[in-house]
Structure formats: structure tokens, C-alpha cells
Amino acid sequence: MEEAVVGAVVGASVQILLQNLLSIPEQEINLFQGFKKGLKKLQNSFLMIQDFLDDAEMQQVTNKAVKRWLKKLEAVAYDADDVLDELNYKKIKNINEKLELINQEATGFGLQMRFAGAHAPNAGSNTADGRETDSYTADPIVLGREDDVSGIVEMLITSPAEQVLSILPIVGMGGLGKTTLARQVYNNEMIKTHFEERIWVYVFENFDAVVLFKKILESLTGESIEYGSSREVLLQKIQKNLKAKRYLLVLDDVWNEETEKWDDFKNALLGISSVRSHGIIVTTRSDKVSSIVKTLPVHKLKSLSEDNCWSIIKAKAFREGDIIPPEFEAVGKNIAKRCQGLPLAAKVVGGMFLDKSKDEWLSIQDTWLSNFGGDGNTISKILKLSFDRLSPPSLKKCFACCSIFPKHVLVARETLVELWMAEGLLRADQGNDMESVGNKYFNLLLQNSLVQVVERDEDGNMKFCNMHDLVHDLACSVLGTTSIWTNGNVLDEIYQARYITVESLGDESRAISKEEAKHVRALFLEGKAFHNMLLDFKSLHVLILMGEDLKELPSSIGKLIHLRLVDTSSTRIENLPDSIGKLHYLQIINVDKAYFKKLSNTLKYLFSLKTSSHS
């Protein structure tokens, strides 16, 4: 999948840089006589390269040299973006020399100049109005699962009274709706009555007992727990919070197939409660996992019927109360067959069909969906198709940037919009400010099921969202997001990575070298701070911190001149160093009012500051 998506984000990067270059006022350029010629040359070079991008995006799938060319172009575009902050003559000259070579290579590859967007299939039609389809209505993905919900609820509340832990696995392939089904059970009124405590833990690949106990305690208390707490301390606190309560624990997305690890975790749970008949739901794609953990019959999640898939498509493609024209029925039901019973596929396809004519439905069916099915890759192809049809290019990059947040992290809409603003992805247009454009982009991603609502407030308004894990995988492949996990294992090569997620930087974690750090543009850090390393992130635009261990920012942050966003709202940081006033491009600062004591007096020097919020 990755090979086919690189060009789209490169196009967005180049387009954004061009907008920045072309928006520099003439009088400002004239102030720097030595730069004027170099800046003009930069503008002309990127304008010329932009004409090659559509053809390069098409050719990269089969031509590895073109893919490397796109990667090289993206690197130069990022460097040029930083140079605009510095207005350094030597660096501008060096970038112009690189661009000359890139232009020559484009000609050598035989790339054709095309008008931008000429090959995007009805791309603009996906920007219709960005209606918020999922914020106030029931999620249509749960259609057809009523029997599954009632069956699981019945098994959990009638489990043998003498059994301490009744464990029910939900098994199925990605995109079948395992997590959504577990959430429906979790929020069922009979479950709420039967179990006095309900705990939700996202597991993924890191099945570490101490980490899981920490997450259980956080779910019980609603507070972040400091890293470094011992196993015994965590278990004592869990026991204190549970007391004699019956609980339901959901372990979402479990991949661990080691019996010893599971037994160690389960045996620890057996000793923390004085009552019996607790319930555990485990969602997994692995039959082996289900066989290891089960005490109740495995719930094998089946594919939805074609009728249910069509119902999901209708719920996404038509507004509530709309009368569906008969001529859409035959086309729609045929398309529903291509979804292979996967609710996520039906939901994404339905989002693509919103406000489309019958001819457009037929075109998508015949041109794009004709080769789907049969190879087990349906969901990946449909997600890629939905991504391809996003427009403008900056929307594609907004989607990709969501992957900076780990899969288990719930994110507010405002946080995503601020991230996109800091990355320069939002431009005010036709009377709309950047925040309004960001909200429109968010609604378009929601409409296309590329983000999903996971929590609402008492009035039904969206509170937090995240991405389905398969969608998150696509976003990571688009952006090249690199993750470093708690145990220090690096999932990808991080040299020249621009976006890095660090889930902990404890004593045993792999350090990030200066050479690796200097390219990083956005950093999400959950865990211990690394004050001595912060200076190495010379190109950093976005810094998002999480964790109770983080209590101060080093004064060296004032040397990270490219920073646009600093978010400490999920930490215990009490104040900002005075050096923050040196960050003249800083636009957004978020802090936690529960711990934060005072803002720095130097904030008055932050001429670019747009928002400063206390969460």
C-alpha cells in the first residue's frame, strides 16, 4: 500500500511550500537584497516541479526510481520550509542547487508535465460540505450485530457463579467490527447493572503485564499513572479501587500468543478481588489467542449479509429522511457485494457516495470497484480508494498527520485542527478562517470514516475520536510515521523520519541519535522526558507531550526556532521557561490548568501566537 501513497503527500508538501513562498510580500523580499534572487529561483523551481507531480504519482507504483525521486523532493521541500524561517542565503543557494538536479532527473525519467489534479477521479466532489455524519446519530456500523450483542451479554451475566474470571474472546479479521461490537456490549444497560466497574484497555502488540496493570488503574481512576510504578504497587492500588466489586474488563486488540505471559497476567488478576463472576472480553484477529484465553465459548464474528452492507452504505450515502431513488438500489446492492461482509468497507464506501449522482456511482463501481474481492485485500483497496479521492492535497496530508497519535490515544477535534494549523496545512479561504477550514476537513474525514467518534458528551456532541487500526496503518504508511515502543524496540528505521511517536523513553529504551533527531518535524512523547536530547531536534515544528512524569520543560526549548505547537496539557508541567519567548513562530500553546501555575511574561514576544489554552 505504501508505494501508492507517497506521491500524494509529497504533492501536498510542495503545494504548501509554494503557498508559503508565494505569500512572502514583495516588500519583505526587498529587505533582503541578497535573498531576493534566491527566493525567486526557489519559487520558479517548485512551480516547475509541481507540473511533474501528477505524472510522478501515477508512475511511482511501478517505477522505484520515481518513488526515490519523490522522497528526495519531499526532503528538499521540508528543508526549504525551514529555511524560510531562517532566511539563510547559503542554505537557499544549496537548496536551489538540489532542485536543479531534481528537475533534471524528472526530465530523465520522462515525467510529463500535467495540470495539477488532472488525474484525480472527481476529487473535488469529496469536499462538498463536510457534513458531520456521525456526531449526533447512531453509528451505522453496528447494523446487523443485534444478535451478537445479546448473545455475548447473556453469556457474561449468566456465567458460572463459582468461576472467578469468565473470559470470552471475540475473533475475526480486521474490519469486521470487533471493537465496535465490544463497545456495544460494554455500554449495554444489562452489563452496566450486572458489573459495578467496567474497564477498557487497548493492548495491541505490547502485552506487558505491568503496562496492562497501569492501564487498568488509569481506567479505574481516570488519572494518569507515573511510569516506574512497581507491579506490586499497581496491583495494590487496583485492589483498593475494586474492593469487593464485580468488574468487566475489555482487552481490545490482543496479539500475544505466549501462554506464559497470559497466565502470569491472569493469575495476578485472580488475587485482587474477593468476589467471583468477573467478566473479560478479549478482541483479537488470532485463533491461537482465543484458544489460549477462553473460558467461555469463542464468539466468531461473521461477515455481514449483503443487505446489512447495503443498509450501512445507505446510512452513510444519504441523509436521514431522504427518499432513495429506485435506480440507486441495483447499483448500490451490487456495490454492497464487493464489501465482502465487512462493515468498515461498507462504511467507507458509503461515505464516498455521499451527494453523488447515479452516473458517479456507476463510474466508481465500474472503474474502481471492479477488481475488488477474492484476494483478501478488499479493505486495504477500499481504504486506499477513499484516500485517493480526498481533495485538496492538503486534506490528504491532514489525514496522514493524524497518525502521529498512537492507536490507543483518544484525540479531540480541536487538537487535530491545531496540529494541522501548526503544520501549515490550513489556509483561510472565502471568508473562512483557518479553524473553520480545519473543522470542514475534519468533517470530511469523519464523513469518509477515516476518523471515528469514540466518545460523546452528555448532549451527544463529539468529545473524542480516533482511527480504526487499519485506517491508522494506512495513515502511517502515507506519512512515514515511526513509532518507538516502551521496551525500546524500533518498529521502523528512523533515519530521516519526519514524524516520530515515542511511547516511553525509559532507562532501557533505545536513544535517538543526533543524526536521526535533526530531521524530525513532529514528536509525540508519552513517558519520561529527555531534556539533554531536546536540542538535537533542530527542525521540530510540533511537540506533543503526555505523562504524569513530565513536570518541567527545559530552557533549551527556546532554541527550537521552528516550533509552531507545544502541547503539555496531558502532563504535570507547572510553568513554561522564559526562553519560550524566543519562539517567534510559535502559534499554539496548550497546558493543563489543574497543574499549571503561571504563564511566562515573555509570551508577549510571541507575535505568531494564535491560541493559548488551559485544558
CSV table of C-alpha atoms in Angstrom, one decimal, residues 8-22 46-47 49-51 53 74 77-78 392-394 424-425:
chain,number,residue,atom,x,y,z
A,8,ALA,CA,0.1,12.4,-2.8
A,9,VAL,CA,1.7,13.7,0.4
A,10,VAL,CA,4.8,15.0,-1.5
A,11,GLY,CA,2.4,16.9,-3.6
A,12,ALA,CA,0.8,18.4,-0.5
A,13,SER,CA,4.2,19.3,0.9
A,14,VAL,CA,5.3,21.0,-2.3
A,15,GLN,CA,1.9,22.8,-2.6
A,16,ILE,CA,2.1,24.2,1.0
A,17,LEU,CA,5.7,25.3,0.5
A,18,LEU,CA,4.7,27.1,-2.8
A,19,GLN,CA,1.9,28.9,-0.9
A,20,ASN,CA,4.4,30.0,1.7
A,21,LEU,CA,6.9,31.1,-0.9
A,22,LEU,CA,4.3,33.0,-3.0
A,46,PHE,CA,9.0,24.5,-7.2
A,47,LEU,CA,6.4,25.8,-9.7
A,49,ILE,CA,8.4,20.7,-10.3
A,50,GLN,CA,4.7,20.9,-9.4
A,51,ASP,CA,3.8,20.3,-13.0
A,53,LEU,CA,3.9,15.7,-9.7
A,74,GLU,CA,10.0,15.8,-0.2
A,77,ALA,CA,10.7,20.7,0.4
A,78,TYR,CA,10.9,20.2,4.2
A,392,PRO,CA,-7.3,19.0,-2.0
A,393,PRO,CA,-3.9,17.5,-1.4
A,394,SER,CA,-3.6,19.3,1.9
A,424,GLY,CA,0.7,24.9,7.7
A,425,LEU,CA,-1.9,22.7,6.2
